[in-house]
GROMACS .gro file of N, CA and C in nm:
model
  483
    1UNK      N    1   9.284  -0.438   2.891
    1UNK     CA    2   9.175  -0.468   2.981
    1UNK      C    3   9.194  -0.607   3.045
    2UNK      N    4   9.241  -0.685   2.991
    2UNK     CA    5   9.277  -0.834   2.998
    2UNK      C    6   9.395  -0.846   3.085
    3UNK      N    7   9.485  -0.757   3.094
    3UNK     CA    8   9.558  -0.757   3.166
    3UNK      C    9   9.529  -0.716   3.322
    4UNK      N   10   9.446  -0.630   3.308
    4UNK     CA   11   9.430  -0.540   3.428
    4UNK      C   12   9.320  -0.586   3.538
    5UNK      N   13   9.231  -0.683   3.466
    5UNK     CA   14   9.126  -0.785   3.509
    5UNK      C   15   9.199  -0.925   3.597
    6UNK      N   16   9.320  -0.932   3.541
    6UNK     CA   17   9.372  -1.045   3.570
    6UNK      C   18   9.493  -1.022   3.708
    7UNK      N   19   9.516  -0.875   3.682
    7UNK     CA   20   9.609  -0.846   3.798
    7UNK      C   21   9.552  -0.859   3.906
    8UNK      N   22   9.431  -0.782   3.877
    8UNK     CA   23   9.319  -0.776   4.055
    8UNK      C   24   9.273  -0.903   4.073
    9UNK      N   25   9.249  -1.004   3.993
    9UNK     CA   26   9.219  -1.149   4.046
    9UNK      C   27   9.330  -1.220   4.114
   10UNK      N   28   9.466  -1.226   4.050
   10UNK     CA   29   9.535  -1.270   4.096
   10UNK      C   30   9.621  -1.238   4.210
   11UNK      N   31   9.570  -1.084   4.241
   11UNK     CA   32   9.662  -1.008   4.373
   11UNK      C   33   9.543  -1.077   4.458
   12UNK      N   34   9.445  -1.119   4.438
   12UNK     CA   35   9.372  -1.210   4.567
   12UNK      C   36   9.428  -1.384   4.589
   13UNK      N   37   9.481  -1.420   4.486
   13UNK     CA   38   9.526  -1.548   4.480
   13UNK      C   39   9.615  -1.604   4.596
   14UNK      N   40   9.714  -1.527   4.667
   14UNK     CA   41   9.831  -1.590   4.749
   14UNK      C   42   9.750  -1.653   4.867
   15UNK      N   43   9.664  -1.598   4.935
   15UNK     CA   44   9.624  -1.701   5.048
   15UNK      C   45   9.532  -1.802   4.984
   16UNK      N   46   9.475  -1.836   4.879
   16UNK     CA   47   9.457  -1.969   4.792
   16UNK      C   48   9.540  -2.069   4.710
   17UNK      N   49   9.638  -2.030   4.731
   17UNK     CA   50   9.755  -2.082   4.650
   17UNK      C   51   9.819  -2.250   4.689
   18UNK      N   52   9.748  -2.236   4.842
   18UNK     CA   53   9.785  -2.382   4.863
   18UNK      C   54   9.690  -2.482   4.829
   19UNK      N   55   9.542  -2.478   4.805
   19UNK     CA   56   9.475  -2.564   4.730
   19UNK      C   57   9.428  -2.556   4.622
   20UNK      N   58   9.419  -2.465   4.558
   20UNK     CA   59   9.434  -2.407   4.401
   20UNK      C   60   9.513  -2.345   4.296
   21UNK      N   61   9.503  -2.415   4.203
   21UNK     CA   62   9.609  -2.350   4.099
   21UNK      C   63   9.553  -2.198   4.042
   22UNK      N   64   9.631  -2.146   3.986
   22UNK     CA   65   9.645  -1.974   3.937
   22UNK      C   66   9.520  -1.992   3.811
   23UNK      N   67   9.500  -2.090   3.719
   23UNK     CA   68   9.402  -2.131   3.655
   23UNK      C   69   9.251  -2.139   3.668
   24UNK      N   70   9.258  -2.232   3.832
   24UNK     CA   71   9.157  -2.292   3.851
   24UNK      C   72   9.066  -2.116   3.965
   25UNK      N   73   9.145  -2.096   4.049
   25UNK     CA   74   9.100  -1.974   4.108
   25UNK      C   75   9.050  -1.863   4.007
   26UNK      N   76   9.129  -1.831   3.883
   26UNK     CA   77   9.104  -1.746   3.778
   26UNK      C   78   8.950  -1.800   3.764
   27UNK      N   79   8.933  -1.948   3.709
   27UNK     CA   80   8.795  -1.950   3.660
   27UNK      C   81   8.760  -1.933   3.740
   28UNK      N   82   8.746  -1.944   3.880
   28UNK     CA   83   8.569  -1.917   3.982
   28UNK      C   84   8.596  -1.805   4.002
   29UNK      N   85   8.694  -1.670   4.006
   29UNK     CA   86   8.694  -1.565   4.017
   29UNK      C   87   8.572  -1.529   3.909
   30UNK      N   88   8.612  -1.555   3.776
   30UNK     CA   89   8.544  -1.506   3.647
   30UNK      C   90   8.433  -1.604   3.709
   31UNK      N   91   8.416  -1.736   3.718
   31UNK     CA   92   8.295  -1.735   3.764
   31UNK      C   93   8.191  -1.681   3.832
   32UNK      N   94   8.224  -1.665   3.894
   32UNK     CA   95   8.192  -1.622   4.071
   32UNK      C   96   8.107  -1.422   3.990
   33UNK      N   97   8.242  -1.407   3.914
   33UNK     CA   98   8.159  -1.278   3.881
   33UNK      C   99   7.996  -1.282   3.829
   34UNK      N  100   8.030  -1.360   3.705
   34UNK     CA  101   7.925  -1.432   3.644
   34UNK      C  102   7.803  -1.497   3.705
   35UNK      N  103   7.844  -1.545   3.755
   35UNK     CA  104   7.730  -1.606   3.899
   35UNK      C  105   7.662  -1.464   3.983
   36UNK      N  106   7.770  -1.424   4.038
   36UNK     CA  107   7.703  -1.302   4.132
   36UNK      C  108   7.625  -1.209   3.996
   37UNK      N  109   7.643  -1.164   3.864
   37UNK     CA  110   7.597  -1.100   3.797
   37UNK      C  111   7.467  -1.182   3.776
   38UNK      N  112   7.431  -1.315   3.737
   38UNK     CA  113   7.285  -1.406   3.727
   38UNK      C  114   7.244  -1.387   3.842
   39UNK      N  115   7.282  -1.391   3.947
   39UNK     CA  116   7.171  -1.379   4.095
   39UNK      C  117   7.114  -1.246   4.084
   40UNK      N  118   7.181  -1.117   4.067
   40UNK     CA  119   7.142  -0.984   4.060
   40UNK      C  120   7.063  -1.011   3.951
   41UNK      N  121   7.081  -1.010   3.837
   41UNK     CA  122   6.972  -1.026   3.731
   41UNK      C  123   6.889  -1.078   3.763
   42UNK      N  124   6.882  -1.178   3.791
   42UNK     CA  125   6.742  -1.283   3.861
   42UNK      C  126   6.669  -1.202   3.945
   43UNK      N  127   6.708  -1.161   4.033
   43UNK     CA  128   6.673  -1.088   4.112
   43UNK      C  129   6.602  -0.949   4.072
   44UNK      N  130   6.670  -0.909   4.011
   44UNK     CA  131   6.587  -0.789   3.946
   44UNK      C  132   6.483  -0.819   3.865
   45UNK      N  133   6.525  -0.926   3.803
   45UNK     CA  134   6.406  -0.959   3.721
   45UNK      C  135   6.240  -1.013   3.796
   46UNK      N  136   6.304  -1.093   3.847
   46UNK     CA  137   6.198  -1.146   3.944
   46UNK      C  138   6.133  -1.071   4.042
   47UNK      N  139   6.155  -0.952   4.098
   47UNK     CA  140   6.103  -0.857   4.199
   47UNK      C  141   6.079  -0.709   4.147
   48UNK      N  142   6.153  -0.682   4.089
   48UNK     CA  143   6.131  -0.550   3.988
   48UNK      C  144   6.058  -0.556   3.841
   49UNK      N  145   6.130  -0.630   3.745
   49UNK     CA  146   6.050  -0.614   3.627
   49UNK      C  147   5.911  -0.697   3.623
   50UNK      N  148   5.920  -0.825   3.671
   50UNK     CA  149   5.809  -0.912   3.662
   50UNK      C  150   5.684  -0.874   3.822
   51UNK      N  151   5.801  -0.838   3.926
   51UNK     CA  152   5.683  -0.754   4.037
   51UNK      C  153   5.643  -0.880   4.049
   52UNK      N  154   5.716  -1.044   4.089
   52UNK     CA  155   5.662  -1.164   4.122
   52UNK      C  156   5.560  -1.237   4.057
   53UNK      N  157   5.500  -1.139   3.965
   53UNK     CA  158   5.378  -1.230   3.881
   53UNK      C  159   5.407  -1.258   3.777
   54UNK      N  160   5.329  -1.399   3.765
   54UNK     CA  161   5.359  -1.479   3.663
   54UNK      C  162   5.312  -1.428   3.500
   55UNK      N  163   5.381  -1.470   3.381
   55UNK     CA  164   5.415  -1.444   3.292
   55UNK      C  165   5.261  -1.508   3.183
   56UNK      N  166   5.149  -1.420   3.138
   56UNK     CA  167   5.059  -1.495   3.025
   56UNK      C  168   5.065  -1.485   2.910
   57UNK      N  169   5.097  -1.563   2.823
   57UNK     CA  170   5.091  -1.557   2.686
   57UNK      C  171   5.007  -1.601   2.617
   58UNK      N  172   4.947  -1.564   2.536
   58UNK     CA  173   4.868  -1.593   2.438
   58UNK      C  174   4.939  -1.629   2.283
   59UNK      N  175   5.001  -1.748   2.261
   59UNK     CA  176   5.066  -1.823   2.143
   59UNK      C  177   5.007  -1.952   2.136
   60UNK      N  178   4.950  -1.998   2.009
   60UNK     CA  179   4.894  -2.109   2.000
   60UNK      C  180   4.966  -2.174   2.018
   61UNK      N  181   4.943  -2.322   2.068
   61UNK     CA  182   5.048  -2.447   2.065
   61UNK      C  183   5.156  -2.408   2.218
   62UNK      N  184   5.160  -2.313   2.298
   62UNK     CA  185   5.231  -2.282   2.378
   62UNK      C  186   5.191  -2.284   2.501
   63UNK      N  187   5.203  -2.286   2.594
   63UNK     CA  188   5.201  -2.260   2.716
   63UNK      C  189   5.145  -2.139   2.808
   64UNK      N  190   4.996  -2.145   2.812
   64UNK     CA  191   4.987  -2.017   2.814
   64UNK      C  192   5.015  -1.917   2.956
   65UNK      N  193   5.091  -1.961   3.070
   65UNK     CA  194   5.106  -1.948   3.173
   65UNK      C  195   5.286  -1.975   3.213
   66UNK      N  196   5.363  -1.875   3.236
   66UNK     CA  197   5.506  -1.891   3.256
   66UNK      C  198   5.530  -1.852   3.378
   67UNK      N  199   5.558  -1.961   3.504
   67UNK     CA  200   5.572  -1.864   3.653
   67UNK      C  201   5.709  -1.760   3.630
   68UNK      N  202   5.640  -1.669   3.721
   68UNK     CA  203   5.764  -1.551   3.743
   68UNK      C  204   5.877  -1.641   3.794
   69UNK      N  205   5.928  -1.721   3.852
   69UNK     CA  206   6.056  -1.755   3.883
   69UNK      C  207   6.108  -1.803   3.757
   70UNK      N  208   6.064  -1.898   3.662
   70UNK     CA  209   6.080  -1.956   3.560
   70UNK      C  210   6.099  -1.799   3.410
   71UNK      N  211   6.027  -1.724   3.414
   71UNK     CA  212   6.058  -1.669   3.330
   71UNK      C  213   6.177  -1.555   3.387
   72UNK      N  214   6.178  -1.540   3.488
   72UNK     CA  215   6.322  -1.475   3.572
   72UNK      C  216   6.428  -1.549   3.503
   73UNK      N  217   6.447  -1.687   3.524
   73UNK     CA  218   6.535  -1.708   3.491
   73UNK      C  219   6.563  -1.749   3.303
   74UNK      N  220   6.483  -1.718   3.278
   74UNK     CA  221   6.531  -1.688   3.085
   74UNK      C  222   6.540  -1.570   3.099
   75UNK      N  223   6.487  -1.498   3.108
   75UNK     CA  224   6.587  -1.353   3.123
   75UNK      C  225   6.729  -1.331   3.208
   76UNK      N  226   6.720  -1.412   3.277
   76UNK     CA  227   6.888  -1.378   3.307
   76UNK      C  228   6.965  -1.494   3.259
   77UNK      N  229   6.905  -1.599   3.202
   77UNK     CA  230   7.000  -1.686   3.115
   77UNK      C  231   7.055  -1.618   3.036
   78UNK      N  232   6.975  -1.554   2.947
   78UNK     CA  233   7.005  -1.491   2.803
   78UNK      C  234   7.178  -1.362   2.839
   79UNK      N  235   7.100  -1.298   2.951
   79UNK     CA  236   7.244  -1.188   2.969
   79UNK      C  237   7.367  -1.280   3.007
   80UNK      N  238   7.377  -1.347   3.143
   80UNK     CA  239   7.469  -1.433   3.172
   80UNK      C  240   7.551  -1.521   3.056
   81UNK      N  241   7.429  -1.551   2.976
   81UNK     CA  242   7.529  -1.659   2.860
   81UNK      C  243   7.680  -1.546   2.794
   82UNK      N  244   7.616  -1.422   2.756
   82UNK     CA  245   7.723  -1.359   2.660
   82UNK      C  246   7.847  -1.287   2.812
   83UNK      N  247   7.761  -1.279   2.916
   83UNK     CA  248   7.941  -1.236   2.997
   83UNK      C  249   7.943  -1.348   3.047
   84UNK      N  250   7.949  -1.465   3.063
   84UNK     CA  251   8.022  -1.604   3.075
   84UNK      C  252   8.100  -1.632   2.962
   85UNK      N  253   8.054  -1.639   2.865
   85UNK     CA  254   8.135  -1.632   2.698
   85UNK      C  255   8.227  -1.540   2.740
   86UNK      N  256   8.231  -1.454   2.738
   86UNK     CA  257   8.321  -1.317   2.695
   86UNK      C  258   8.466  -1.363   2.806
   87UNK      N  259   8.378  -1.376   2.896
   87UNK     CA  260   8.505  -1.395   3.036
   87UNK      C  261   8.549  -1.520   3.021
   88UNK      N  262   8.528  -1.657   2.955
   88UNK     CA  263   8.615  -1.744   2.953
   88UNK      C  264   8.627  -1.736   2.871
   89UNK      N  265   8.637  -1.707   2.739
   89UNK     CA  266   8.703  -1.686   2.618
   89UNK      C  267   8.849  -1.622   2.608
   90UNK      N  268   8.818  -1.475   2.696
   90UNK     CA  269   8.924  -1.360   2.637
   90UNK      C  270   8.954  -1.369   2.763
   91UNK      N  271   8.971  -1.395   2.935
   91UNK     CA  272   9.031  -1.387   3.041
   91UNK      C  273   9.058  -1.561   3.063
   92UNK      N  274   8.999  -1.653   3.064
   92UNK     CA  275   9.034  -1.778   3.123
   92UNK      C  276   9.105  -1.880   3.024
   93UNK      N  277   9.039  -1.915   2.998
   93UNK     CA  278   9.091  -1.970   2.855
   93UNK      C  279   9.128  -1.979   2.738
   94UNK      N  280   9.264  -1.856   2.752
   94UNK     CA  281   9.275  -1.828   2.595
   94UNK      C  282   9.386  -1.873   2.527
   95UNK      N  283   9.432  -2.020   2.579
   95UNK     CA  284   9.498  -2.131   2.502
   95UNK      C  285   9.451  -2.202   2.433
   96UNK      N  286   9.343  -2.213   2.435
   96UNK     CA  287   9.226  -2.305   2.371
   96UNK      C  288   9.246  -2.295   2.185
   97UNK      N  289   9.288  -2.368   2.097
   97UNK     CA  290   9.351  -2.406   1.954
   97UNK      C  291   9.238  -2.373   1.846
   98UNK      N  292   9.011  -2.382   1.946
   98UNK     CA  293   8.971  -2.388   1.844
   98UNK      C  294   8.893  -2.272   1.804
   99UNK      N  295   8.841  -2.313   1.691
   99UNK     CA  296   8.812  -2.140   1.658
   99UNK      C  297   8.641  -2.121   1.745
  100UNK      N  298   8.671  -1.955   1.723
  100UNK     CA  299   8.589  -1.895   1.807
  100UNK      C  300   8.402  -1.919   1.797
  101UNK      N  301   8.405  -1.983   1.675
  101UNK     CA  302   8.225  -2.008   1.647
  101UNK      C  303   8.231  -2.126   1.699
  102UNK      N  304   8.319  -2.248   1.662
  102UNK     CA  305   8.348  -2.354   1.748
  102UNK      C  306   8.283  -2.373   1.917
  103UNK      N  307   8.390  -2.258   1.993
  103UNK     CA  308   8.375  -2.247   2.102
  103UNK      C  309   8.222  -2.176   2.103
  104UNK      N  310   8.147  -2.098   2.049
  104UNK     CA  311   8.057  -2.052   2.058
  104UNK      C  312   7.970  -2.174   2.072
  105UNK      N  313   7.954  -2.204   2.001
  105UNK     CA  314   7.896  -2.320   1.997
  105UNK      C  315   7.837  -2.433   2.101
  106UNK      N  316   8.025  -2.510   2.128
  106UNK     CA  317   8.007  -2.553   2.206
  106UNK      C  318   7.965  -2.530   2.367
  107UNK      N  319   8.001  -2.418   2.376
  107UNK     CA  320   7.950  -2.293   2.556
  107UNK      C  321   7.808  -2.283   2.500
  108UNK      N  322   7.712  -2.254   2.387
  108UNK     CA  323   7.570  -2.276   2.372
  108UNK      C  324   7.531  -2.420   2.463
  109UNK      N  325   7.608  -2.537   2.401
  109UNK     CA  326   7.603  -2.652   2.403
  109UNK      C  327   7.579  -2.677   2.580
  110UNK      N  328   7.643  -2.654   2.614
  110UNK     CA  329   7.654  -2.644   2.758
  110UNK      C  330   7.606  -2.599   2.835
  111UNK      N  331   7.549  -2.451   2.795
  111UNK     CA  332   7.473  -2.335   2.864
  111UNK      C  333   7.294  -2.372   2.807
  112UNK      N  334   7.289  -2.459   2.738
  112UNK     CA  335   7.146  -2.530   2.707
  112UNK      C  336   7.155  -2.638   2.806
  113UNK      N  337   7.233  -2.731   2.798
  113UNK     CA  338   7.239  -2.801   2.931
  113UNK      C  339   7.213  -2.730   3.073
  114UNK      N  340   7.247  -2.657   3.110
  114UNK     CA  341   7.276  -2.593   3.244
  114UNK      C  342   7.186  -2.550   3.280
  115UNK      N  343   7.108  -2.451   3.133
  115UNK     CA  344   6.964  -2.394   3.168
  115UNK      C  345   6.866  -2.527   3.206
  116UNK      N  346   6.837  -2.651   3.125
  116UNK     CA  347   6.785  -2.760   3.168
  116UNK      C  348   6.757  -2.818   3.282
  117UNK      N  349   6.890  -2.798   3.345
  117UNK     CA  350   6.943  -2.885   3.477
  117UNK      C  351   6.887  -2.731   3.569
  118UNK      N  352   6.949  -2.624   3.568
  118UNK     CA  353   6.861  -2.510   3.635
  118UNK      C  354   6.736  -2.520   3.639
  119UNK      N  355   6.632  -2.495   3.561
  119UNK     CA  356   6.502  -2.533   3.539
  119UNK      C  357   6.433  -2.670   3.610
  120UNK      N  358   6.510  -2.734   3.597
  120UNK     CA  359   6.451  -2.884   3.671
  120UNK      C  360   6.468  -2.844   3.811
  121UNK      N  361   6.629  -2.767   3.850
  121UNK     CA  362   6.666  -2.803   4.023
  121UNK      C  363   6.560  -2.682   4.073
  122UNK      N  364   6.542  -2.613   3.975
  122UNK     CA  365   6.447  -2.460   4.055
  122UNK      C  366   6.313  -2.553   4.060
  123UNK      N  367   6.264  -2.623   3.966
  123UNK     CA  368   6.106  -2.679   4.024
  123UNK      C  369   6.139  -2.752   4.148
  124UNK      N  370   6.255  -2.826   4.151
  124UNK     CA  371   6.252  -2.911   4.288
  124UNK      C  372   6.278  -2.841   4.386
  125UNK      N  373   6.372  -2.716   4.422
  125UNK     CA  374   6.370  -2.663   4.536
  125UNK      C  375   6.239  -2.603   4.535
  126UNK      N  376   6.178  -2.458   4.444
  126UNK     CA  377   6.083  -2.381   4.446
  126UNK      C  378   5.954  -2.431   4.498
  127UNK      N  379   5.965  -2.535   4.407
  127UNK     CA  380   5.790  -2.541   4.410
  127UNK      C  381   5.804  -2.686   4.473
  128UNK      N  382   5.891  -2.820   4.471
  128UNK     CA  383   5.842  -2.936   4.527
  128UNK      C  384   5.908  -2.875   4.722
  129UNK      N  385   5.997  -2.784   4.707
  129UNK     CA  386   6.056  -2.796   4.866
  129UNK      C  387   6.058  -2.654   4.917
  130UNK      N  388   5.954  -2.550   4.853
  130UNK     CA  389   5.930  -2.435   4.893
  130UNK      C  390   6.040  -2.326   4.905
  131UNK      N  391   6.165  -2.371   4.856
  131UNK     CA  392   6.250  -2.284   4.844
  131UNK      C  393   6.208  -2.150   4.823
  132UNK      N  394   6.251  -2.014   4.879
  132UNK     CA  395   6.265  -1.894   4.838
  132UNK      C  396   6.336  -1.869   4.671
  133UNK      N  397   6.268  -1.824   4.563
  133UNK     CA  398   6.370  -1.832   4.429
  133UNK      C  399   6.522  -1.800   4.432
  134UNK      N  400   6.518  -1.711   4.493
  134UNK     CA  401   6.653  -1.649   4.513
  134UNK      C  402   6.738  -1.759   4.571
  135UNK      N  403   6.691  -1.808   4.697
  135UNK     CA  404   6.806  -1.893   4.766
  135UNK      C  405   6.819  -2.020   4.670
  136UNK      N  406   6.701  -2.054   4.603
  136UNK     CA  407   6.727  -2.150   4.539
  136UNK      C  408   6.842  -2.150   4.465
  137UNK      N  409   6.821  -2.018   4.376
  137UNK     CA  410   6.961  -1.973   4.244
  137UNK      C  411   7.043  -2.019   4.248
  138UNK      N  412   7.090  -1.984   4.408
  138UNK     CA  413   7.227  -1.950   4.482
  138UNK      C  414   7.253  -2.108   4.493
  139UNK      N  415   7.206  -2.181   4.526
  139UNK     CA  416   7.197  -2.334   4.592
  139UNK      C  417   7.260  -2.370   4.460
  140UNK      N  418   7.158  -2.366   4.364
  140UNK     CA  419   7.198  -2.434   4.222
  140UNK      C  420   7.319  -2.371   4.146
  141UNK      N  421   7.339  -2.246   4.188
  141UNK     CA  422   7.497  -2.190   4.100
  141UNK      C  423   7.581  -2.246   4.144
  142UNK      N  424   7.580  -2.346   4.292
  142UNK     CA  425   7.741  -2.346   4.340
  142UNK      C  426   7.719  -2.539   4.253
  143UNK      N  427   7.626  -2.597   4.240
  143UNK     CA  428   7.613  -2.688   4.211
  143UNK      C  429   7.644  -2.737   4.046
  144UNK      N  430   7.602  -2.607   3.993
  144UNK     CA  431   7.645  -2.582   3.822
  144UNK      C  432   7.791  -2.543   3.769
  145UNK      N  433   7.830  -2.432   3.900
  145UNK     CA  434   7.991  -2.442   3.887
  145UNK      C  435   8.089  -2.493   3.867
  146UNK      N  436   8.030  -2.644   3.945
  146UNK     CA  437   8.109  -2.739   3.912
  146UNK      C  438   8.116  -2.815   3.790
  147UNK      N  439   7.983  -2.851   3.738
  147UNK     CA  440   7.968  -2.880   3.622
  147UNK      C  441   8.015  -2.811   3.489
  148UNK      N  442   8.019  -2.732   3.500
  148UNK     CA  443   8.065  -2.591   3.424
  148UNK      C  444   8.185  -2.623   3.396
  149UNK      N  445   8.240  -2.600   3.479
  149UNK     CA  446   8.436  -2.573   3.490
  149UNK      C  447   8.456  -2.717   3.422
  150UNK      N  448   8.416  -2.801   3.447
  150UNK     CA  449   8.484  -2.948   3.366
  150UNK      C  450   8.421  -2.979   3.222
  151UNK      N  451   8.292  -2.889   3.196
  151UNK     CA  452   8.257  -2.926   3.072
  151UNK      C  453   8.336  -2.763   2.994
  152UNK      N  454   8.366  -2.711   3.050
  152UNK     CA  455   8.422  -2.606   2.958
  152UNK      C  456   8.573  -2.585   2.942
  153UNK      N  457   8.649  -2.678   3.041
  153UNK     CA  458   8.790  -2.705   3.032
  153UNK      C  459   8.788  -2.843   2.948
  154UNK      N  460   8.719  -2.912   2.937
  154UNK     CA  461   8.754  -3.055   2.909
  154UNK      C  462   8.659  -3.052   2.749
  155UNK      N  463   8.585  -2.918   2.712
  155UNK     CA  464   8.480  -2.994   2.614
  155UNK      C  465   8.514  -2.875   2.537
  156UNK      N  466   8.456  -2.705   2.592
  156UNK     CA  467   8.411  -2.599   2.504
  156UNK      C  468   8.559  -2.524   2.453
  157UNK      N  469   8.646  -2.514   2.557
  157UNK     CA  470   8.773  -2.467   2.542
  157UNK      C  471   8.872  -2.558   2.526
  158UNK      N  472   8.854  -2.651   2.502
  158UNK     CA  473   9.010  -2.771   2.515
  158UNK      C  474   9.156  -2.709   2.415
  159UNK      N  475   9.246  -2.783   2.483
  159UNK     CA  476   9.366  -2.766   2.402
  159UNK      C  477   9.366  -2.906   2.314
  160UNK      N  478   9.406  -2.884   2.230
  160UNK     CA  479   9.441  -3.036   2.170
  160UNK      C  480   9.586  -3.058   2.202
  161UNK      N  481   9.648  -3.197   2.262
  161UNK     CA  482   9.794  -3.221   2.276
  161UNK      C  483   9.871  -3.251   2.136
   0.00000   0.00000   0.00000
């Protein structure tokens, strides 16, 4: 499967080849999947399951009011985290020396960050600059991508020299 995932990414690679390496295109391919799979989720979540309205709970000590964009996106955090895992684990980075709860771990580590930094940039587009949720997503995935790729080459997956 690993093989066959990697052929069709890389038979797109030759007209990128002059500003990206075979590595770096691999991850935003697998990204890019990952990403386009959280916007669809979001999306579904937010217009289909939730039907735009906001989320009430009744838990002491909690919050009893969760907007539909905000609880959209914990539901598609939660799916996205395990095929982001899966795809840089077993397709992108599988030089990486440390062991696999390790890396679990540390991609939690990161993907708690990300949700954070998501959550903050969705109140500032959504609600302080009226963003549409959706376009917001999109705004903030290409912005997290980046963050991503250097904390998960340099932190969750590293090689040791």
């Amino acid at each position: 499967m690993r093989k066959a995932l990697l052929r069709i990414i890389d038979f797109f690679y030759p007209p990128f080849s002059r500003w990206l390496t075979l590595h770096t295109f691999r991850y935003l391919a697998s990204g890019s999947s990952t990403v386009t799979s959280g916007i669809v989720t979001y999306y579904i979540c937010y217009n289909w399951i939730l039907k735009q309205q906001d989320v009430h709970i009744h838990i002491p000590y909690f919050p009893n009011l969760i907007t539909a964009p905000s609880a959209a996106l914990a539901m598609e955090s939660f799916i996205t985290f395990f095929i982001g895992f899966l795809l840089n684990k077993y397709l992108i980075f599988t030089s990486s020396d440390l062991k696999g709860r390790i890396q679990l771990f540390r991609y939690g580590s990161v993907w708690v960050t990300n949700i954070l930094l998501n959550y903050a940039l969705l109140k500032v587009l959504h609600d302080a600059l009226g963003f549409y949720p959706t376009v917001s997503k999109m705004i903030i995935a290409v912005l997290l991508a980046v963050y991503s790729y250097f904390s998960q080459k340099y932190f969750t997956f590293r090689v040791k020299k």
